[in-house]
Short mmCIF file of C-alpha atoms in Angstrom, two decimals:
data_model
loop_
_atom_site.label_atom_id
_atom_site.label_comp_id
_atom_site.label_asym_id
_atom_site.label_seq_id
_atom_site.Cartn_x
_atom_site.Cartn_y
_atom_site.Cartn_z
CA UNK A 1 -21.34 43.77 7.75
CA UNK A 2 -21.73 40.96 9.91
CA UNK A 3 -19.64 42.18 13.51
CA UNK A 4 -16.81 39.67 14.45
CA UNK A 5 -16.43 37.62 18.14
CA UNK A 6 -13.25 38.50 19.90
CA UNK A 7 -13.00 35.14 20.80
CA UNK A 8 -13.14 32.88 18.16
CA UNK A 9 -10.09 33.33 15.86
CA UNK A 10 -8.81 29.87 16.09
CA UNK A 11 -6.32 28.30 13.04
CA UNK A 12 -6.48 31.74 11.53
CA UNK A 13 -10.35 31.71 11.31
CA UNK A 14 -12.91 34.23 12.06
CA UNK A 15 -16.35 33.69 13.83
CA UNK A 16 -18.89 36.16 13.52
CA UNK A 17 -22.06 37.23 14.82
CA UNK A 18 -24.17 35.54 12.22
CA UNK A 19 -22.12 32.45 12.50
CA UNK A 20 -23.48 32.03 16.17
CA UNK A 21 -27.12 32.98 14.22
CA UNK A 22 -27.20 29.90 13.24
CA UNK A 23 -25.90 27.74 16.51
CA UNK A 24 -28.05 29.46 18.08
CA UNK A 25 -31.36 28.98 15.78
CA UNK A 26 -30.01 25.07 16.00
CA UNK A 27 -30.08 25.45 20.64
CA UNK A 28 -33.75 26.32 20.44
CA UNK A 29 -34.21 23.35 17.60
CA UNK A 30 -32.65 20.92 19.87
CA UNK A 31 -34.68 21.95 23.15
CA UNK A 32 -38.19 22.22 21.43
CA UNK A 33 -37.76 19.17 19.30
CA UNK A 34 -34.92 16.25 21.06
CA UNK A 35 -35.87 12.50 21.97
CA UNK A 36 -35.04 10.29 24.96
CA UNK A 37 -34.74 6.75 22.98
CA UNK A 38 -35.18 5.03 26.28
CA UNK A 39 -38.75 5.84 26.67
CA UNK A 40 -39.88 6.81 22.84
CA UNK A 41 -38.62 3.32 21.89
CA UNK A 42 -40.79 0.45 23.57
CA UNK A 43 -37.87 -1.91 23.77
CA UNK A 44 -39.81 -4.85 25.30
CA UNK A 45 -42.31 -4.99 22.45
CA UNK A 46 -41.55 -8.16 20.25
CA UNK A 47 -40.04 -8.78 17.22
CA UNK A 48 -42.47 -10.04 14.32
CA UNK A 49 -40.35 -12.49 12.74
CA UNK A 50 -41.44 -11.39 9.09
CA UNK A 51 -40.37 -7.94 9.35
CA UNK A 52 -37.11 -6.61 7.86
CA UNK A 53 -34.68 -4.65 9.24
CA UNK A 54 -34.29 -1.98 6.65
CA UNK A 55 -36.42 -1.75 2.86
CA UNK A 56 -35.65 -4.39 1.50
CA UNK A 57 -34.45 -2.13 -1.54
CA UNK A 58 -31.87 -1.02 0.69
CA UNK A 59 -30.57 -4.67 0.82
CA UNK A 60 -27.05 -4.56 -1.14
CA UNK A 61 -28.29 -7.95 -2.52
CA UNK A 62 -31.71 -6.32 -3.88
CA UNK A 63 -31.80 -6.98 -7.56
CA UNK A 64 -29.48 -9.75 -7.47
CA UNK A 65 -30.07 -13.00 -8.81
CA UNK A 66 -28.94 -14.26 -5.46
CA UNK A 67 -31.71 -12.00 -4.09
CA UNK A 68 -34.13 -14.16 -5.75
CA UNK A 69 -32.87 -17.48 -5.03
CA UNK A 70 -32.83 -16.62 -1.30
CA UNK A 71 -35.88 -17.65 0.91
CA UNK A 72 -37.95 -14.94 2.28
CA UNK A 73 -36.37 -15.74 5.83
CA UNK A 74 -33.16 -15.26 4.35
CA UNK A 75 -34.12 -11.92 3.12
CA UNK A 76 -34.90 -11.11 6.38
CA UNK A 77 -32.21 -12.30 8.17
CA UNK A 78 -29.78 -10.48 5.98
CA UNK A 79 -31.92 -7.01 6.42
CA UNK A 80 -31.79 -7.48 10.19
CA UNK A 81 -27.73 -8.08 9.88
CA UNK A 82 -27.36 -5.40 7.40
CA UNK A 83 -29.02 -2.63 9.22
CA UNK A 84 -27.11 -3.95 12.55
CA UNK A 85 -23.69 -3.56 10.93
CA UNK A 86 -24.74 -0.33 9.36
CA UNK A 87 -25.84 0.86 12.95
CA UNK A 88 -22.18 -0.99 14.41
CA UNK A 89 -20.67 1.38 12.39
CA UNK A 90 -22.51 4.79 13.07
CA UNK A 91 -21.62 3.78 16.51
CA UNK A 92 -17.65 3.96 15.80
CA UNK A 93 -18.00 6.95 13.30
CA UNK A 94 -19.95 8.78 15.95
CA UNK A 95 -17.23 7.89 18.75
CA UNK A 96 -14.48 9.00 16.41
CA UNK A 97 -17.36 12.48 15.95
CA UNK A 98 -17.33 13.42 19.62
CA UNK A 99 -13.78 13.16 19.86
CA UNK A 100 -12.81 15.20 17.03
CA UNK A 101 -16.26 17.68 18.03
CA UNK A 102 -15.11 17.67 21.95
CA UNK A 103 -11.30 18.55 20.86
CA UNK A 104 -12.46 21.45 18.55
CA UNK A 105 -13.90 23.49 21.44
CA UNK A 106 -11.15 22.79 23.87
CA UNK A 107 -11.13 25.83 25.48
CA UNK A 108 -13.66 27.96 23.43
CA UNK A 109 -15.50 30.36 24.72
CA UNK A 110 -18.21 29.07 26.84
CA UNK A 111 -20.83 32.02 26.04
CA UNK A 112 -20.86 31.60 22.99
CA UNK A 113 -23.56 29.20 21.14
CA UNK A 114 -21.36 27.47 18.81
CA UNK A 115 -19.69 25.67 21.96
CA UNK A 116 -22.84 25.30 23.49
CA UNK A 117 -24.59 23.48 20.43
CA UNK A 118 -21.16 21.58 19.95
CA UNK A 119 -21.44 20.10 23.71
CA UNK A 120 -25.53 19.42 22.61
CA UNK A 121 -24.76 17.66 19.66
CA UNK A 122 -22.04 15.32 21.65
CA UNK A 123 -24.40 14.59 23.84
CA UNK A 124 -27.05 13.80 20.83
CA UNK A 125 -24.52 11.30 20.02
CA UNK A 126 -23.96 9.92 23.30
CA UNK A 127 -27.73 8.82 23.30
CA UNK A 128 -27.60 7.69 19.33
CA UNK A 129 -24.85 5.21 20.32
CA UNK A 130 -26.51 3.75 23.24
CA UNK A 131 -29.71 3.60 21.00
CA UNK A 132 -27.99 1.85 18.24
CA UNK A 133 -26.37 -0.95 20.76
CA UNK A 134 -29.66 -1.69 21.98
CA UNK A 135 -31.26 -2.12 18.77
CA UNK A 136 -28.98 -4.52 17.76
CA UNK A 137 -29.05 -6.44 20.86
CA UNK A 138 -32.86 -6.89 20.50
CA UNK A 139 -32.55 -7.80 16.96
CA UNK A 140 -29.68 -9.90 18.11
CA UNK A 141 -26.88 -8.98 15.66
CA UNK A 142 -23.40 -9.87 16.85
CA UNK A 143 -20.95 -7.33 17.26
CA UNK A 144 -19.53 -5.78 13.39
CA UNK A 145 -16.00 -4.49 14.19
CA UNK A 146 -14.50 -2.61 10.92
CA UNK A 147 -11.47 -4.07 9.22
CA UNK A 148 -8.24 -3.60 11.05
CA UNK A 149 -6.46 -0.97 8.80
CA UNK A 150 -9.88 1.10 8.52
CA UNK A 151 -10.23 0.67 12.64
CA UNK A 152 -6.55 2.14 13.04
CA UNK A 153 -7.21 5.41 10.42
CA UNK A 154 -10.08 5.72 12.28
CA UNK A 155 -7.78 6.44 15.11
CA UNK A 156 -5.52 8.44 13.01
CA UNK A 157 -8.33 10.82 11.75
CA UNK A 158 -10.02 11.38 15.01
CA UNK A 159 -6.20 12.39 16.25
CA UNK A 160 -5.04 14.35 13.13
CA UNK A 161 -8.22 15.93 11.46
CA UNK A 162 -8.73 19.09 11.80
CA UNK A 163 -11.36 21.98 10.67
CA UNK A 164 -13.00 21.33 7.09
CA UNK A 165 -10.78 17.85 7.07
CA UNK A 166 -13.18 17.01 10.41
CA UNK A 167 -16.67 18.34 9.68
CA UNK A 168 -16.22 17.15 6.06
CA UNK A 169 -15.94 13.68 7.08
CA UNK A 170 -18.54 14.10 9.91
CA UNK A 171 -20.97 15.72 7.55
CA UNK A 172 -20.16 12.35 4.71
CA UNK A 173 -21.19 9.79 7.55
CA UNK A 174 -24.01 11.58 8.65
CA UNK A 175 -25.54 12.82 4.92
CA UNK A 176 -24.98 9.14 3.73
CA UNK A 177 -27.01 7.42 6.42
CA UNK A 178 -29.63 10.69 6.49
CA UNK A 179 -30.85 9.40 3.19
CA UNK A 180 -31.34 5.66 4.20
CA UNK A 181 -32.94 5.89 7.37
CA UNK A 182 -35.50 8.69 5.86
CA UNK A 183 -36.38 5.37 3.92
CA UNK A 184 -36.86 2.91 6.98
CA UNK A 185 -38.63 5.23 8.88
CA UNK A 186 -41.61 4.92 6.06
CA UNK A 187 -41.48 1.26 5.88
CA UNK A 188 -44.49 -0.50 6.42
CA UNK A 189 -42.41 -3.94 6.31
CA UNK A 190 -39.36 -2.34 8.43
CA UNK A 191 -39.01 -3.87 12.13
CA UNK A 192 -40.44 -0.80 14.25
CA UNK A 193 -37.53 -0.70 16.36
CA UNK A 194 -35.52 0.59 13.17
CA UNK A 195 -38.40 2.98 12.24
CA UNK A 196 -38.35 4.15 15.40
CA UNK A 197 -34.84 4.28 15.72
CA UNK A 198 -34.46 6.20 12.12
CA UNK A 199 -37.14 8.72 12.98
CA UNK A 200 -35.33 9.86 16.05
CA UNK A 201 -31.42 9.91 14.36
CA UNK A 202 -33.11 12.08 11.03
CA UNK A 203 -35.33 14.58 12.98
CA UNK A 204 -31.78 15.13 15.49
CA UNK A 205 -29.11 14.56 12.68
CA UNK A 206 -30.85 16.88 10.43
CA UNK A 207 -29.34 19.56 13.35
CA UNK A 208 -26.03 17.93 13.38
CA UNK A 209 -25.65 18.39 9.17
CA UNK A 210 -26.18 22.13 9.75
CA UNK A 211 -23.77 22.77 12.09
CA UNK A 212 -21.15 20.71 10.23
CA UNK A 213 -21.83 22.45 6.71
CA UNK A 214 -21.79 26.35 8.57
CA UNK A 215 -18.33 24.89 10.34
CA UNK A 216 -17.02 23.66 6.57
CA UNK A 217 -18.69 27.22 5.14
CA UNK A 218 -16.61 29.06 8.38
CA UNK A 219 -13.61 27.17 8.36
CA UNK A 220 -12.82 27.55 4.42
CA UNK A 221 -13.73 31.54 4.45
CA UNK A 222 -10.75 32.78 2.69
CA UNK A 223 -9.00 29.25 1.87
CA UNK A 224 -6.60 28.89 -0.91
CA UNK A 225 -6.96 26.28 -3.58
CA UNK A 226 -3.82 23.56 -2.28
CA UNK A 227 -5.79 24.33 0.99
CA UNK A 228 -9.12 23.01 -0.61
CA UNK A 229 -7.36 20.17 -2.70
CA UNK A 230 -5.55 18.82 0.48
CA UNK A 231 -9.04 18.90 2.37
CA UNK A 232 -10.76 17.25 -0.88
CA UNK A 233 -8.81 14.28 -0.98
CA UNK A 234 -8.79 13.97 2.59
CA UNK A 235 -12.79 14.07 3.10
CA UNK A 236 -13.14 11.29 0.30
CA UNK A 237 -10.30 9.16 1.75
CA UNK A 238 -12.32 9.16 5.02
CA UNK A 239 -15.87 8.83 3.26
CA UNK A 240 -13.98 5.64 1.56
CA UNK A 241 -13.41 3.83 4.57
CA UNK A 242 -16.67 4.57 6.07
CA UNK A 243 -18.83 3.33 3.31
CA UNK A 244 -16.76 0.67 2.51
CA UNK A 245 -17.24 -0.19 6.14
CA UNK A 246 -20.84 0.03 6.60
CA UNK A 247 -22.42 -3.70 6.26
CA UNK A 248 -19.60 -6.14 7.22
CA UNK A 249 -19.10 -8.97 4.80
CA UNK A 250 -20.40 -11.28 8.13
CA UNK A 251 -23.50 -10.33 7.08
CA UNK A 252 -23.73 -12.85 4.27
CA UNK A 253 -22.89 -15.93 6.42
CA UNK A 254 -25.21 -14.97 8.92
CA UNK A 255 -28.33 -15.46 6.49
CA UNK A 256 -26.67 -18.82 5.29
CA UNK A 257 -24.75 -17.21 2.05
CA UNK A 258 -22.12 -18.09 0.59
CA UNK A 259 -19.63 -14.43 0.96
CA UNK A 260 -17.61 -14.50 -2.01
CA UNK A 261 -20.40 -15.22 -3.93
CA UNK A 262 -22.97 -12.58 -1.93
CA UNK A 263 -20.22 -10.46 -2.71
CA UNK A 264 -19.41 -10.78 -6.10
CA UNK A 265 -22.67 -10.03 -7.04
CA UNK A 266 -23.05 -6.94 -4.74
CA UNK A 267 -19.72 -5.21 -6.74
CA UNK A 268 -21.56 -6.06 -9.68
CA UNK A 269 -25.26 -4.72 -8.17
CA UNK A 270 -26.46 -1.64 -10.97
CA UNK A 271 -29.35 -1.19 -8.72
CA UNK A 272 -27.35 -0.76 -5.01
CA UNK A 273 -25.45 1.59 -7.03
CA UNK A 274 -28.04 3.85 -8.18
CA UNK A 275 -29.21 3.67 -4.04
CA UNK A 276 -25.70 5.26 -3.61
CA UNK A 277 -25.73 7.48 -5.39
CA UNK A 278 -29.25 8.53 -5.08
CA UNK A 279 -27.97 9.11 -1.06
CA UNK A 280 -25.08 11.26 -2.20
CA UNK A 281 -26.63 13.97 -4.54
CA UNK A 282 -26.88 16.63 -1.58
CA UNK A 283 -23.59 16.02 -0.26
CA UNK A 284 -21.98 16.08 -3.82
CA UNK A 285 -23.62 19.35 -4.06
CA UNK A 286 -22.68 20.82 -1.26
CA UNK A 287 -19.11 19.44 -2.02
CA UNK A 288 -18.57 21.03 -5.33
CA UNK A 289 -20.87 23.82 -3.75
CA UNK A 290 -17.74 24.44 -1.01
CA UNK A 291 -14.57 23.54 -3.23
CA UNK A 292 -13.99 20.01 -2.06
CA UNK A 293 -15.24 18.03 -4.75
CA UNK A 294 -11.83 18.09 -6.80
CA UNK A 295 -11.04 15.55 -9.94
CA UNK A 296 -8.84 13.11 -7.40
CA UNK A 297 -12.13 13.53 -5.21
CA UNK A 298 -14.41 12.32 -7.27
CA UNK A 299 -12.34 9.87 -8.36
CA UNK A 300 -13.09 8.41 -4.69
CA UNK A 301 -16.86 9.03 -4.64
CA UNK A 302 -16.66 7.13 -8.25
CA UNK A 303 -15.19 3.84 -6.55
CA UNK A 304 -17.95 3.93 -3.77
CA UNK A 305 -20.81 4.62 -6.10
CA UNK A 306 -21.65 8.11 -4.63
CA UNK A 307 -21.12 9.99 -7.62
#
């Protein structure tokens, strides 16, 4: 039987010996395999200006009749702006991460590895931001702010969330984007900033999913089900506003679209949809794996595509 830490019984839950197993297997990941983006990214190098910035197939236009109307610099252009606003808004998800990561070990012990990888993986994210901003300042994407009411829940969750309600939506923003930038990193037509960019976030993410599914595994030891249904609906109502947030509807004017058109047919796009929920499959599992993948749930995940 696994031995428990004295000093880890926070909200009622228990941390035990092979729960810092696996923080600590994840320390000796980060210090034998962690990138410095300023110098493994060759930021002066130019931009060829037939390059996209994610697979095209990625494109929420991809498969569109629009799509094939557009000119190939078009297609471009919108790929550049696309993977910019999807980057804009890792950046705010992974502020709104740190915060809610930083206040969970407010006063935890020190000694022990889960607080130690917590502090690593805030400072993963630290660099991931500033890597993001500077990819889309070279590609020269202007800033993609979230809508108002999603930018103030943001600030709600990052206040209010707590336990499996945090690491749930951590591990949705993080699983989601996993998927797509395993993609862009193998692109022979993707702008090598991106593939760069993507190889660095999967290889250090893949860390960061770990942690947050042994925190959801931890923090729901022993949960009751209005426990789990509460939690459910709350992970979902977070993942809605973050994929519902990721490319900005600027996008489309950018490459010379007209929006409510672009965006008519990307509601109606069978093949972004089967992306979607191509990207989700692991995290449904795990969801329905962990007790958070109730009927109002997946209701959610049904509305974005994911499931």
């Amino acid at each position: 039987m696994a031995q428990l830490t004295t000093a880890a019984h926070v909200h009622g839950r228990t941390h035990t010996s092979a729960d810092d197993d696996v923080s600590k297997r994840l320390l000796d990941s980060a210090a034998t395999l962690s990138f410095d983006p300023s110098v493994e990214i060759d930021w002066d190098a130019p931009l060829p200006e037939d390059q996209y910035g994610l697979n095209p197939e990625w494109s929420t236009l991809y498969g569109t009749r629009l799509w094939e109307e557009m000119t190939e610099q078009q297609r471009v252009t919108l790929t550049r702006h696309e993977v910019g606003s999807i980057m804009m808004t890792g950046i705010w998800f992974e502020m709104i991460l740190q915060q809610m990561v930083l206040r969970d070990q407010y006063l935890k012990d020190p000694a022990n590895a889960e607080f130690r990888f917590a502090l690593t993986e805030i400072a993963d994210e630290c660099r991931h931001s500033i890597m993001f901003a500077r990819a889309c300042e070279k590609m020269g994407v202007p800033q993609y702010k979230p809508l108002r009411a999603w930018a103030e829940a943001g600030r709600g969750f990052k206040a209010l969330a707590r336990a499996e309600l945090a690491y749930g939506g951590i591990l949705v923003a993080e699983e989601v984007l996993d998927v797509m930038q395993r993609d862009w990193m193998r692109g022979e037509n993707v702008l090598e900033i991106v593939r760069g960019t993507s190889r660095i976030h999967v290889v250090e993410e893949s860390r960061h999913m770990k942690f947050a599914r042994q925190e959801i595994r931890e923090r729901l030891r022993g949960a009751g089900t209005a426990r789990r249904r509460v939690n459910a609906f709350g992970v979902a109502a977070a993942a809605f506003v973050i994929v519902s947030s990721m490319v900005n509807k600027g996008v489309y004017a950018a490459a010379g679209l007209d929006t409510e058109r672009a965006l008519a047919e990307v509601r109606a796009n069978q093949h972004r949809k089967s992306m979607m929920r191509t990207s989700s499959r692991h995290l449904m599992a795990f969801l329905a794996e962990s007790g958070l993948l109730t009927r109002p749930a997946a209701g959610i995940y049904r509305q974005l595509d994911m499931l």
